[in-house]
PDB file of C-alpha atoms in Angstrom:
ATOM      1  CA  LYS A   1      47.453 -29.469  93.516  1.00 55.00           C
ATOM      2  CA  VAL A   2      51.241 -30.130  93.375  1.00 55.00           C
ATOM      3  CA  VAL A   3      52.673 -29.162  90.083  1.00 59.00           C
ATOM      4  CA  ASN A   4      56.112 -30.251  88.794  1.00 63.00           C
ATOM      5  CA  ASN A   5      57.502 -26.830  87.652  1.00 63.00           C
ATOM      6  CA  PHE A   6      61.012 -28.140  87.013  1.00 66.00           C
ATOM      7  CA  GLY A   7      61.862 -27.021  83.405  1.00 71.00           C
ATOM      8  CA  PRO A   8      63.701 -24.559  81.282  1.00 74.00           C
ATOM      9  CA  ASP A   9      61.007 -21.859  81.721  1.00 72.00           C
ATOM     10  CA  THR A  10      61.484 -21.963  85.512  1.00 67.00           C
ATOM     11  CA  TRP A  11      65.337 -22.078  85.636  1.00 66.00           C
ATOM     12  CA  ARG A  12      66.486 -18.869  87.246  1.00 63.00           C
ATOM     13  CA  ARG A  13      68.140 -17.703  90.466  1.00 61.00           C
ATOM     14  CA  MET A  14      65.478 -16.746  92.978  1.00 59.00           C
ATOM     15  CA  ILE A  15      65.017 -14.925  96.223  1.00 59.00           C
ATOM     16  CA  TYR A  16      61.441 -16.354  96.880  1.00 59.00           C
ATOM     17  CA  GLN A  17      59.975 -19.613  95.755  1.00 58.00           C
ATOM     18  CA  GLU A  18      56.343 -20.817  95.987  1.00 61.00           C
ATOM     19  CA  ARG A  19      56.182 -23.550  98.516  1.00 60.00           C
ATOM     20  CA  MET A  20      53.367 -26.086  99.066  1.00 61.00           C
ATOM     21  CA  ARG A  21      52.765 -27.244 102.599  1.00 60.00           C
ATOM     22  CA  ARG A  22      53.573 -30.808 103.378  1.00 60.00           C
ATOM     23  CA  VAL A  23      55.375 -31.454 100.130  1.00 61.00           C
ATOM     24  CA  ASP A  24      58.845 -32.733 100.541  1.00 60.00           C
ATOM     25  CA  ASP A  25      61.482 -30.882  98.513  1.00 60.00           C
ATOM     26  CA  ARG A  26      64.805 -32.672  98.394  1.00 59.00           C
ATOM     27  CA  ILE A  27      66.936 -29.642  97.907  1.00 59.00           C
ATOM     28  CA  PHE A  28      65.449 -27.373 100.471  1.00 61.00           C
ATOM     29  CA  THR A  29      65.106 -30.008 103.124  1.00 61.00           C
ATOM     30  CA  ALA A  30      68.874 -30.247 103.296  1.00 61.00           C
ATOM     31  CA  PHE A  31      68.983 -26.542 103.922  1.00 61.00           C
ATOM     32  CA  ASP A  32      66.759 -26.798 106.963  1.00 60.00           C
ATOM     33  CA  PHE A  33      63.781 -25.317 105.008  1.00 61.00           C
ATOM     34  CA  PRO A  34      61.263 -24.227 107.710  1.00 60.00           C
ATOM     35  CA  ASP A  35      58.088 -26.184 108.349  1.00 60.00           C
ATOM     36  CA  CYS A  36      55.340 -24.165 106.765  1.00 60.00           C
ATOM     37  CA  GLY A  37      53.032 -25.041 109.512  1.00 63.00           C
ATOM     38  CA  GLN A  38      55.150 -23.322 112.188  1.00 65.00           C
ATOM     39  CA  VAL A  39      55.776 -19.663 112.952  1.00 66.00           C
ATOM     40  CA  ARG A  40      59.257 -18.502 113.831  1.00 66.00           C
ATOM     41  CA  ALA A  41      60.547 -15.151 114.273  1.00 70.00           C
ATOM     42  CA  LYS A  42      64.007 -16.032 113.161  1.00 70.00           C
ATOM     43  CA  ARG A  43      65.438 -19.108 111.452  1.00 63.00           C
ATOM     44  CA  PRO A  44      68.661 -20.628 112.836  1.00 65.00           C
ATOM     45  CA  VAL A  45      71.683 -20.670 110.654  1.00 67.00           C
ATOM     46  CA  SER A  46      73.114 -24.077 109.742  1.00 66.00           C
ATOM     47  CA  THR A  47      75.771 -25.461 107.370  1.00 69.00           C
ATOM     48  CA  THR A  48      76.014 -29.227 106.905  1.00 71.00           C
ATOM     49  CA  PRO A  49      77.941 -31.551 104.609  1.00 75.00           C
ATOM     50  CA  LEU A  50      74.568 -32.717 103.289  1.00 73.00           C
ATOM     51  CA  GLN A  51      73.923 -29.332 101.857  1.00 73.00           C
ATOM     52  CA  ALA A  52      76.978 -29.457  99.579  1.00 76.00           C
ATOM     53  CA  LEU A  53      76.380 -33.074  98.628  1.00 79.00           C
ATOM     54  CA  ASN A  54      72.756 -32.304  97.870  1.00 76.00           C
ATOM     55  CA  LEU A  55      73.686 -29.513  95.516  1.00 76.00           C
ATOM     56  CA  MET A  56      76.636 -31.306  93.978  1.00 81.00           C
ATOM     57  CA  ASN A  57      74.369 -34.253  93.049  1.00 83.00           C
ATOM     58  CA  SER A  58      70.997 -32.697  92.418  1.00 83.00           C
ATOM     59  CA  ASP A  59      69.446 -33.329  89.037  1.00 84.00           C
ATOM     60  CA  PHE A  60      69.167 -29.644  88.436  1.00 83.00           C
ATOM     61  CA  VAL A  61      72.944 -28.937  89.026  1.00 87.00           C
ATOM     62  CA  VAL A  62      73.882 -32.003  86.905  1.00 91.00           C
ATOM     63  CA  ASP A  63      71.690 -30.901  84.011  1.00 90.00           C
ATOM     64  CA  GLN A  64      72.853 -27.302  84.203  1.00 91.00           C
ATOM     65  CA  SER A  65      76.539 -28.307  84.389  1.00 94.00           C
ATOM     66  CA  LYS A  66      76.021 -30.272  81.056  1.00 95.00           C
ATOM     67  CA  TYR A  67      74.349 -27.261  79.425  1.00 94.00           C
ATOM     68  CA  LEU A  68      77.078 -24.983  80.649  1.00 95.00           C
ATOM     69  CA  ALA A  69      79.880 -27.238  79.465  1.00 96.00           C
ATOM     70  CA  GLU A  70      78.312 -27.404  76.041  1.00 95.00           C
ATOM     71  CA  ARG A  71      78.012 -23.646  75.896  1.00 94.00           C
ATOM     72  CA  ALA A  72      81.612 -23.185  77.084  1.00 95.00           C
ATOM     73  CA  TRP A  73      82.838 -25.548  74.252  1.00 94.00           C
ATOM     74  CA  ARG A  74      80.747 -23.607  71.685  1.00 92.00           C
ATOM     75  CA  GLU A  75      82.181 -20.302  72.870  1.00 92.00           C
ATOM     76  CA  ALA A  76      85.689 -21.447  73.620  1.00 89.00           C
ATOM     77  CA  GLY A  77      87.311 -20.561  70.280  1.00 76.00           C
ATOM     78  CA  ALA A  78      86.917 -19.482  66.650  1.00 69.00           C
ATOM     79  CA  SER A  79      86.918 -22.577  64.444  1.00 74.00           C
ATOM     80  CA  LYS A  80      88.531 -25.198  66.640  1.00 79.00           C
ATOM     81  CA  PRO A  81      87.843 -24.910  70.413  1.00 84.00           C
ATOM     82  CA  THR A  82      90.430 -26.193  72.905  1.00 91.00           C
ATOM     83  CA  LEU A  83      89.903 -27.635  76.313  1.00 93.00           C
ATOM     84  CA  SER A  84      91.966 -24.752  77.812  1.00 94.00           C
ATOM     85  CA  GLY A  85      89.651 -22.246  75.930  1.00 94.00           C
ATOM     86  CA  ALA A  86      86.635 -24.102  77.377  1.00 95.00           C
ATOM     87  CA  VAL A  87      87.937 -23.962  80.857  1.00 96.00           C
ATOM     88  CA  ASN A  88      88.595 -20.277  80.607  1.00 95.00           C
ATOM     89  CA  ARG A  89      85.188 -19.690  79.238  1.00 95.00           C
ATOM     90  CA  THR A  90      83.629 -21.694  82.028  1.00 97.00           C
ATOM     91  CA  PHE A  91      85.234 -19.411  84.552  1.00 97.00           C
ATOM     92  CA  GLU A  92      84.029 -16.384  82.714  1.00 95.00           C
ATOM     93  CA  LEU A  93      80.460 -17.567  82.471  1.00 95.00           C
ATOM     94  CA  LEU A  94      80.177 -18.549  86.090  1.00 94.00           C
ATOM     95  CA  LEU A  95      82.502 -16.317  88.029  1.00 94.00           C
ATOM     96  CA  SER A  96      82.903 -13.380  85.588  1.00 93.00           C
ATOM     97  CA  ARG A  97      86.757 -13.728  85.679  1.00 94.00           C
ATOM     98  CA  GLN A  98      89.629 -15.704  84.360  1.00 95.00           C
ATOM     99  CA  PRO A  99      91.010 -18.551  86.564  1.00 96.00           C
ATOM    100  CA  ASP A 100      94.346 -17.903  88.291  1.00 96.00           C
ATOM    101  CA  ARG A 101      97.275 -20.261  87.362  1.00 96.00           C
ATOM    102  CA  GLN A 102      96.529 -22.806  90.104  1.00 97.00           C
ATOM    103  CA  GLU A 103      92.741 -22.860  89.420  1.00 96.00           C
ATOM    104  CA  PHE A 104      93.391 -23.256  85.620  1.00 97.00           C
ATOM    105  CA  SER A 105      95.886 -26.127  86.153  1.00 97.00           C
ATOM    106  CA  ALA A 106      93.496 -27.993  88.397  1.00 97.00           C
ATOM    107  CA  ALA A 107      90.414 -27.444  86.243  1.00 97.00           C
ATOM    108  CA  LEU A 108      92.369 -28.457  83.092  1.00 96.00           C
ATOM    109  CA  GLU A 109      93.523 -31.631  84.765  1.00 97.00           C
ATOM    110  CA  VAL A 110      90.183 -32.579  86.090  1.00 97.00           C
ATOM    111  CA  SER A 111      88.342 -31.803  82.827  1.00 96.00           C
ATOM    112  CA  SER A 112      90.764 -33.776  80.795  1.00 96.00           C
ATOM    113  CA  MET A 113      90.231 -36.799  83.057  1.00 96.00           C
ATOM    114  CA  GLN A 114      86.545 -36.461  84.015  1.00 96.00           C
ATOM    115  CA  GLY A 115      85.041 -33.980  81.592  1.00 96.00           C
ATOM    116  CA  LEU A 116      84.254 -30.228  81.707  1.00 97.00           C
ATOM    117  CA  GLU A 117      80.856 -30.940  83.354  1.00 96.00           C
ATOM    118  CA  ILE A 118      82.604 -31.930  86.611  1.00 96.00           C
ATOM    119  CA  VAL A 119      84.415 -28.625  86.712  1.00 97.00           C
ATOM    120  CA  CYS A 120      81.146 -26.753  86.125  1.00 96.00           C
ATOM    121  CA  ARG A 121      79.551 -28.647  89.013  1.00 94.00           C
ATOM    122  CA  ALA A 122      82.428 -27.765  91.238  1.00 94.00           C
ATOM    123  CA  LEU A 123      82.185 -24.081  90.296  1.00 95.00           C
ATOM    124  CA  ILE A 124      78.542 -23.969  90.704  1.00 91.00           C
ATOM    125  CA  ASN A 125      79.069 -25.212  94.305  1.00 88.00           C
ATOM    126  CA  SER A 126      81.855 -22.729  95.047  1.00 89.00           C
ATOM    127  CA  ASN A 127      81.334 -20.076  97.657  1.00 85.00           C
ATOM    128  CA  GLU A 128      82.314 -17.510  95.005  1.00 90.00           C
ATOM    129  CA  PHE A 129      79.294 -18.571  92.882  1.00 88.00           C
ATOM    130  CA  ALA A 130      76.775 -19.105  95.607  1.00 78.00           C
ATOM    131  CA  TYR A 131      77.332 -16.016  97.703  1.00 77.00           C
ATOM    132  CA  ILE A 132      76.914 -12.332  96.532  1.00 70.00           C
ATOM    133  CA  PRO A 133      79.581 -10.167  98.227  1.00 66.00           C
TER     134      PRO A 133
END
């Protein structure tokens, strides 16, 4: 039986995920998820534009970006948070560092025009966030 386990109690980074045979998963399909009915010694490596677009527009990333932006605003300052404080806090939460001058300027401009959620989505899709060195 296929169970929709998308919810706050299942949100976490993972190494392994339970996978049901013959059930299409929109996110993993873009990443050339192997067919569970076939055996392969080694998976080929692939990177396609669909992978980035899928992550950028997935319901999960959109939802998490909203939650992250709300948290960054809450934790941005003492009594009156500012956009610059929220941008700095977003970098701290996602990348564990402060933005450099160019990153800060670009993030501040985008978030003032489009909202902090867009900056969160971009950072979640950055190589620095996605790959562990």
